[in-house]
mmCIF file of C-alpha atoms in Angstrom:
data_model
loop_
_atom_site.group_PDB
_atom_site.id
_atom_site.type_symbol
_atom_site.label_atom_id
_atom_site.label_comp_id
_atom_site.label_asym_id
_atom_site.label_seq_id
_atom_site.Cartn_x
_atom_site.Cartn_y
_atom_site.Cartn_z
ATOM 1 C CA MET A 174 67.273 -13.724 104.178
ATOM 2 C CA THR A 175 63.947 -13.525 105.287
ATOM 3 C CA ALA A 176 62.365 -16.623 107.180
ATOM 4 C CA LEU A 177 58.813 -17.578 105.484
ATOM 5 C CA PRO A 178 56.104 -17.158 107.955
ATOM 6 C CA HIS A 179 53.725 -18.500 110.506
ATOM 7 C CA ALA A 180 50.630 -19.708 109.397
ATOM 8 C CA ALA A 181 47.538 -19.201 112.025
ATOM 9 C CA HIS A 182 45.151 -21.437 110.690
ATOM 10 C CA ALA A 183 46.631 -24.461 108.554
ATOM 11 C CA PRO A 184 44.352 -26.573 106.102
ATOM 12 C CA GLU A 185 44.198 -30.008 105.695
ATOM 13 C CA ARG A 186 47.124 -31.183 103.541
ATOM 14 C CA ALA A 187 48.398 -34.353 101.375
ATOM 15 C CA PRO A 188 51.052 -36.147 103.091
ATOM 16 C CA LEU A 189 52.898 -35.630 100.095
ATOM 17 C CA ASP A 190 53.596 -31.883 101.471
ATOM 18 C CA LEU A 191 55.475 -32.788 104.425
ATOM 19 C CA ARG A 192 58.211 -33.794 101.596
ATOM 20 C CA PRO A 193 61.346 -31.475 102.374
ATOM 21 C CA ALA A 194 62.285 -30.676 98.966
ATOM 22 C CA ASN A 195 58.949 -28.767 98.282
ATOM 23 C CA TYR A 196 60.545 -26.053 100.236
ATOM 24 C CA PRO A 197 63.338 -23.876 99.213
ATOM 25 C CA SER A 198 67.140 -23.834 100.742
ATOM 26 C CA LEU A 199 67.486 -21.600 103.453
ATOM 27 C CA ALA A 200 70.853 -20.301 104.830
ATOM 28 C CA PHE A 201 71.874 -19.178 108.312
ATOM 29 C CA PRO A 202 73.138 -15.654 107.382
ATOM 30 C CA GLU A 203 76.938 -15.457 108.454
ATOM 31 C CA GLU A 204 76.804 -13.475 111.446
ATOM 32 C CA GLU A 205 73.778 -15.285 112.799
ATOM 33 C CA TRP A 206 76.040 -18.560 112.328
ATOM 34 C CA GLN A 207 79.031 -17.619 114.016
ATOM 35 C CA TRP A 208 77.279 -16.326 116.838
ATOM 36 C CA PHE A 209 75.996 -19.695 116.990
ATOM 37 C CA LEU A 210 79.579 -20.796 117.156
ATOM 38 C CA ARG A 211 80.667 -18.489 119.926
ATOM 39 C CA GLN A 212 77.808 -19.396 122.284
ATOM 40 C CA CYS A 213 78.473 -23.160 122.007
ATOM 41 C CA GLN A 214 81.959 -22.447 123.028
ATOM 42 C CA GLU A 215 80.674 -20.109 125.680
ATOM 43 C CA LEU A 216 78.369 -23.685 126.837
ATOM 44 C CA ASP A 217 81.803 -26.002 126.147
ATOM 45 C CA LEU A 218 79.132 -27.713 123.424
ATOM 46 C CA PRO A 219 80.585 -30.040 120.928
ATOM 47 C CA ASP A 220 81.143 -28.062 117.873
ATOM 48 C CA PRO A 221 78.490 -28.040 115.457
ATOM 49 C CA ASN A 222 80.142 -26.640 112.337
ATOM 50 C CA PRO A 223 80.388 -29.729 110.711
ATOM 51 C CA ARG A 224 76.751 -30.487 110.761
ATOM 52 C CA ARG A 225 75.964 -26.843 109.129
ATOM 53 C CA GLU A 226 74.082 -28.218 106.338
ATOM 54 C CA THR A 227 71.782 -30.278 107.990
ATOM 55 C CA PHE A 228 71.004 -27.384 110.485
ATOM 56 C CA GLN A 229 69.984 -25.636 107.458
ATOM 57 C CA ALA A 230 68.114 -27.947 105.610
ATOM 58 C CA LEU A 231 65.981 -28.975 109.080
ATOM 59 C CA TYR A 232 65.090 -25.157 109.466
ATOM 60 C CA SER A 233 64.571 -24.895 105.890
ATOM 61 C CA HIS A 234 61.895 -27.777 106.095
ATOM 62 C CA LEU A 235 60.501 -27.193 109.763
ATOM 63 C CA THR A 236 60.228 -22.887 108.194
ATOM 64 C CA GLY A 237 58.527 -24.276 105.148
ATOM 65 C CA VAL A 238 56.002 -26.515 106.795
ATOM 66 C CA ASN A 239 55.387 -24.081 109.496
ATOM 67 C CA GLN A 240 53.074 -21.815 107.064
ATOM 68 C CA TRP A 241 50.346 -24.172 107.227
ATOM 69 C CA MET A 242 51.345 -26.877 110.474
ATOM 70 C CA ASN A 243 51.928 -25.465 113.932
ATOM 71 C CA LEU A 244 54.963 -25.911 114.565
ATOM 72 C CA THR A 245 56.565 -23.485 115.928
ATOM 73 C CA ARG A 246 56.887 -19.559 116.900
ATOM 74 C CA LEU A 247 60.565 -19.077 115.819
ATOM 75 C CA THR A 248 60.766 -18.514 112.860
ATOM 76 C CA THR A 249 63.800 -16.311 112.677
ATOM 77 C CA PRO A 250 67.333 -17.204 111.867
ATOM 78 C CA ARG A 251 68.520 -16.081 115.436
ATOM 79 C CA ASP A 252 65.417 -17.398 117.485
ATOM 80 C CA TYR A 253 65.627 -20.892 115.813
ATOM 81 C CA LEU A 254 69.734 -21.189 116.466
ATOM 82 C CA LYS A 255 69.371 -19.462 119.746
ATOM 83 C CA PHE A 256 66.291 -21.112 121.413
ATOM 84 C CA SER A 257 65.899 -24.267 119.648
ATOM 85 C CA LEU A 258 69.617 -25.360 118.439
ATOM 86 C CA LEU A 259 71.227 -23.891 121.273
ATOM 87 C CA ASP A 260 69.017 -24.768 123.998
ATOM 88 C CA SER A 261 68.536 -28.418 122.571
ATOM 89 C CA LEU A 262 72.576 -29.111 122.539
ATOM 90 C CA THR A 263 72.589 -28.055 126.157
ATOM 91 C CA LEU A 264 72.130 -31.525 126.961
ATOM 92 C CA LEU A 265 75.301 -32.748 124.802
ATOM 93 C CA PRO A 266 77.414 -32.863 127.871
ATOM 94 C CA VAL A 267 75.029 -34.440 130.502
ATOM 95 C CA LEU A 268 74.171 -37.349 127.450
ATOM 96 C CA ALA A 269 77.823 -37.933 126.895
ATOM 97 C CA THR A 270 77.935 -38.835 130.599
ATOM 98 C CA LEU A 271 75.142 -41.015 130.261
ATOM 99 C CA CYS A 272 75.076 -42.695 126.516
ATOM 100 C CA GLN A 273 77.241 -45.344 124.675
ATOM 101 C CA PRO A 274 77.252 -45.074 121.150
ATOM 102 C CA GLU A 275 74.365 -47.288 120.748
ATOM 103 C CA SER A 276 72.097 -45.890 123.989
ATOM 104 C CA ALA A 277 68.341 -45.780 123.159
ATOM 105 C CA LEU A 278 67.149 -42.427 123.425
ATOM 106 C CA VAL A 279 63.624 -41.315 123.591
ATOM 107 C CA ASP A 280 62.454 -37.838 123.408
ATOM 108 C CA LEU A 281 58.937 -37.172 125.051
ATOM 109 C CA GLY A 282 55.876 -35.116 123.315
ATOM 110 C CA SER A 283 58.671 -34.287 120.401
ATOM 111 C CA GLY A 284 56.064 -31.736 119.065
ATOM 112 C CA GLY A 285 58.527 -29.978 116.230
ATOM 113 C CA GLY A 286 60.984 -31.640 116.855
ATOM 114 C CA TYR A 287 63.458 -30.040 119.749
ATOM 115 C CA PRO A 288 65.735 -31.400 121.444
ATOM 116 C CA GLY A 289 65.462 -34.566 119.462
ATOM 117 C CA LEU A 290 66.074 -33.472 116.125
ATOM 118 C CA PRO A 291 69.198 -31.328 116.893
ATOM 119 C CA LEU A 292 70.474 -33.943 119.764
ATOM 120 C CA MET A 293 70.572 -36.893 116.580
ATOM 121 C CA THR A 294 72.199 -34.983 114.290
ATOM 122 C CA MET A 295 75.158 -34.308 117.050
ATOM 123 C CA MET A 296 74.498 -38.145 118.024
ATOM 124 C CA PRO A 297 75.004 -39.826 115.079
ATOM 125 C CA THR A 298 75.119 -43.710 116.175
ATOM 126 C CA GLN A 299 72.533 -43.669 119.193
ATOM 127 C CA ASN A 300 68.652 -44.879 118.295
ATOM 128 C CA PHE A 301 66.116 -42.156 118.602
ATOM 129 C CA THR A 302 62.715 -42.877 119.157
ATOM 130 C CA LEU A 303 61.003 -38.963 119.037
ATOM 131 C CA VAL A 304 57.314 -39.094 120.580
ATOM 132 C CA ASP A 305 54.217 -37.376 120.501
ATOM 133 C CA SER A 306 50.774 -37.995 121.032
ATOM 134 C CA ARG A 307 50.134 -36.318 117.605
ATOM 135 C CA GLN A 308 50.206 -38.234 114.413
ATOM 136 C CA LYS A 309 50.079 -34.812 111.981
ATOM 137 C CA LYS A 310 53.590 -33.836 114.590
ATOM 138 C CA VAL A 311 54.498 -37.913 113.933
ATOM 139 C CA ASP A 312 54.790 -37.686 110.181
ATOM 140 C CA PHE A 313 56.653 -34.392 110.196
ATOM 141 C CA LEU A 314 59.418 -35.510 112.297
ATOM 142 C CA ASN A 315 59.481 -38.919 110.203
ATOM 143 C CA ALA A 316 60.186 -36.610 106.944
ATOM 144 C CA SER A 317 62.498 -34.600 108.345
ATOM 145 C CA ILE A 318 64.736 -37.251 110.076
ATOM 146 C CA PRO A 319 65.868 -39.115 106.758
ATOM 147 C CA LEU A 320 67.996 -34.925 105.897
ATOM 148 C CA ILE A 321 70.105 -36.540 109.008
ATOM 149 C CA PRO A 322 73.065 -38.145 108.033
ATOM 150 C CA ARG A 323 73.532 -41.234 110.629
ATOM 151 C CA THR A 324 74.030 -44.466 111.352
ATOM 152 C CA GLY A 325 71.585 -45.207 114.550
ATOM 153 C CA LYS A 326 67.806 -45.798 114.192
ATOM 154 C CA GLY A 327 65.813 -43.157 114.263
ATOM 155 C CA ALA A 328 61.867 -42.892 113.796
ATOM 156 C CA ALA A 329 59.113 -40.862 115.245
ATOM 157 C CA CYS A 330 56.001 -42.596 116.939
ATOM 158 C CA ALA A 331 52.045 -41.303 117.586
ATOM 159 C CA PHE A 332 51.313 -42.033 121.091
ATOM 160 C CA ARG A 333 51.625 -41.211 124.632
ATOM 161 C CA GLY A 334 54.416 -42.434 126.816
ATOM 162 C CA ARG A 335 52.082 -43.967 129.556
ATOM 163 C CA ASP A 336 50.373 -46.235 126.736
ATOM 164 C CA VAL A 337 53.638 -47.759 125.429
ATOM 165 C CA GLY A 338 52.908 -51.183 126.992
ATOM 166 C CA ARG A 339 49.807 -51.118 124.644
ATOM 167 C CA GLU A 340 50.697 -49.124 121.296
ATOM 168 C CA ARG A 341 55.085 -49.879 121.422
ATOM 169 C CA PRO A 342 55.074 -53.084 123.596
ATOM 170 C CA ASP A 343 59.166 -53.192 122.036
ATOM 171 C CA LEU A 344 60.106 -49.692 123.680
ATOM 172 C CA LEU A 345 58.036 -50.501 127.255
ATOM 173 C CA HIS A 346 60.871 -50.149 129.788
ATOM 174 C CA HIS A 347 63.209 -49.998 127.058
ATOM 175 C CA ALA A 348 65.022 -46.508 126.701
ATOM 176 C CA GLU A 349 68.436 -45.865 128.240
ATOM 177 C CA VAL A 350 67.371 -41.450 128.707
ATOM 178 C CA VAL A 351 64.325 -40.432 127.868
ATOM 179 C CA THR A 352 64.177 -36.005 127.560
ATOM 180 C CA ALA A 353 61.497 -33.702 127.951
ATOM 181 C CA ARG A 354 61.762 -29.885 126.701
ATOM 182 C CA ALA A 355 58.601 -27.940 126.771
ATOM 183 C CA VAL A 356 55.583 -30.701 127.138
ATOM 184 C CA GLY A 357 53.975 -29.823 130.636
ATOM 185 C CA LYS A 358 54.668 -29.818 134.179
ATOM 186 C CA GLY A 359 57.674 -32.291 135.056
ATOM 187 C CA VAL A 360 54.799 -34.134 137.445
ATOM 188 C CA ASP A 361 52.090 -35.462 135.219
ATOM 189 C CA LEU A 362 55.423 -36.471 132.504
ATOM 190 C CA LEU A 363 56.732 -39.097 135.351
ATOM 191 C CA PRO A 364 54.127 -41.406 134.114
ATOM 192 C CA ASP A 365 54.871 -41.815 131.505
ATOM 193 C CA ALA A 366 59.116 -41.456 131.607
ATOM 194 C CA ALA A 367 58.603 -44.346 133.785
ATOM 195 C CA GLU A 368 57.195 -46.633 130.880
ATOM 196 C CA LEU A 369 59.920 -45.701 128.588
ATOM 197 C CA LEU A 370 62.817 -45.563 130.980
ATOM 198 C CA ALA A 371 64.564 -49.478 131.642
ATOM 199 C CA VAL A 372 65.339 -49.307 135.434
ATOM 200 C CA GLY A 373 69.198 -47.278 135.903
ATOM 201 C CA GLY A 374 67.475 -44.997 133.119
ATOM 202 C CA VAL A 375 67.661 -41.590 133.355
ATOM 203 C CA PHE A 376 64.848 -38.566 132.826
ATOM 204 C CA LEU A 377 65.952 -35.597 131.591
ATOM 205 C CA LEU A 378 63.516 -32.866 131.789
ATOM 206 C CA MET A 379 64.300 -29.107 130.534
ATOM 207 C CA LYS A 380 62.707 -26.607 132.504
ATOM 208 C CA GLY A 381 62.740 -22.491 132.475
ATOM 209 C CA GLN A 382 63.114 -20.041 135.507
ATOM 210 C CA SER A 383 59.665 -21.189 137.166
ATOM 211 C CA TRP A 384 60.834 -24.439 137.751
ATOM 212 C CA PRO A 385 61.920 -23.964 141.238
ATOM 213 C CA LEU A 386 58.761 -22.172 142.874
ATOM 214 C CA GLU A 387 55.996 -23.766 140.621
ATOM 215 C CA GLU A 388 57.112 -26.866 139.918
ATOM 216 C CA ARG A 389 60.111 -28.095 141.566
ATOM 217 C CA PRO A 390 58.229 -29.103 144.962
ATOM 218 C CA ALA A 391 55.728 -31.520 143.484
ATOM 219 C CA PHE A 392 57.763 -33.084 140.891
ATOM 220 C CA ALA A 393 60.149 -33.983 144.338
ATOM 221 C CA GLU A 394 56.856 -35.266 146.297
ATOM 222 C CA ALA A 395 56.500 -37.814 143.453
ATOM 223 C CA CYS A 396 59.406 -39.391 142.039
ATOM 224 C CA PRO A 397 59.588 -41.735 144.976
ATOM 225 C CA ALA A 398 56.485 -43.187 144.160
ATOM 226 C CA PHE A 399 57.045 -43.811 140.490
ATOM 227 C CA GLY A 400 60.599 -44.911 141.116
ATOM 228 C CA PHE A 401 62.793 -42.075 140.516
ATOM 229 C CA ASP A 402 64.993 -40.439 142.350
ATOM 230 C CA LEU A 403 65.723 -36.812 141.635
ATOM 231 C CA VAL A 404 69.624 -36.818 141.693
ATOM 232 C CA GLU A 405 70.729 -33.386 140.146
ATOM 233 C CA ASP A 406 69.547 -29.720 138.819
ATOM 234 C CA LEU A 407 71.392 -27.939 136.479
ATOM 235 C CA GLU A 408 71.587 -24.284 136.003
ATOM 236 C CA LEU A 409 72.772 -22.486 132.884
ATOM 237 C CA SER A 410 72.014 -19.533 131.165
ATOM 238 C CA LEU A 411 72.032 -19.547 127.222
ATOM 239 C CA GLU A 412 73.734 -16.525 127.357
ATOM 240 C CA PRO A 413 75.174 -14.091 130.404
ATOM 241 C CA GLN A 414 72.343 -12.001 130.740
ATOM 242 C CA ASP A 415 69.562 -14.313 129.826
ATOM 243 C CA PRO A 416 67.276 -15.704 132.941
ATOM 244 C CA VAL A 417 68.267 -19.037 134.836
ATOM 245 C CA ARG A 418 67.181 -22.592 132.677
ATOM 246 C CA HIS A 419 67.456 -25.946 134.445
ATOM 247 C CA ILE A 420 67.960 -29.230 133.386
ATOM 248 C CA ILE A 421 66.733 -31.483 135.917
ATOM 249 C CA LEU A 422 67.720 -35.288 135.807
ATOM 250 C CA ALA A 423 65.830 -38.240 137.608
ATOM 251 C CA VAL A 424 67.345 -41.610 137.862
ATOM 252 C CA LYS A 425 64.563 -45.084 137.787
ATOM 253 C CA LYS A 426 65.976 -46.612 140.673
ATOM 254 C CA GLU A 427 62.674 -49.615 140.775
ATOM 255 C CA ALA A 428 59.798 -49.718 138.833
ATOM 256 C CA PRO A 429 56.572 -47.636 140.606
ATOM 257 C CA ASN A 430 54.285 -48.548 143.270
ATOM 258 C CA PRO A 431 50.646 -48.216 142.316
ATOM 259 C CA ARG A 432 49.168 -48.077 145.343
ATOM 260 C CA ARG A 433 51.441 -44.784 145.585
ATOM 261 C CA THR A 434 51.045 -43.314 142.290
ATOM 262 C CA LYS A 435 46.973 -42.779 141.841
ATOM 263 C CA ARG A 436 47.637 -39.779 143.768
ATOM 264 C CA PHE A 437 49.556 -37.975 141.008
ATOM 265 C CA ARG A 438 47.235 -39.268 138.080
#
């Protein structure tokens, strides 16, 4: 199977061009899928095999739309399985300790849908909102979500997290968990997470190997001003030879202090 190419310059398209039915169905090569299953086992992740058809449908839709919309550079089966799916699913053990069957989760800066879409696939009863400031990306996400068999609510919305009170007041201080992956600096996301999370909610931030030196000091300094307590920094590698990745947990203990947050905005 050959993955569809990524387009550098996307022309304007009609909303109907986002329909998954417009694009060919792609299947993961068996060798690549078996590699993915082994890596999930190595990382003690839930078995994704029952969701294979759903993940293939999401991959087919992503690579199809990616021909004309800038969604991802990870289009080969191995890259997609490793850096989109496997990386996203590393959050599952943490989420299992935080979520109830109908918990409200927000994926901040969803873009092409990761980690939001894989988490929705493996957590079918929870209620997910995928947030991105770009309407085109949100339109893509809303076309993708119906591919996932689930009973919980699922939708994508276009706004910045810190503007939730104006754009979606029903989501203000509502989420039990906010996730963010490859969006921006952690310290810059605290104002968004603070507005989305209820007191007691958890901000799960996914970061690469540069996190400890380049971002953690500023993030740790800003957390108290936004009402957060930085409680854990989990380290893992997708494969033994890979660089360390970080899953950072910050709990919202109280409302932000406006006088203290000014210097971080």
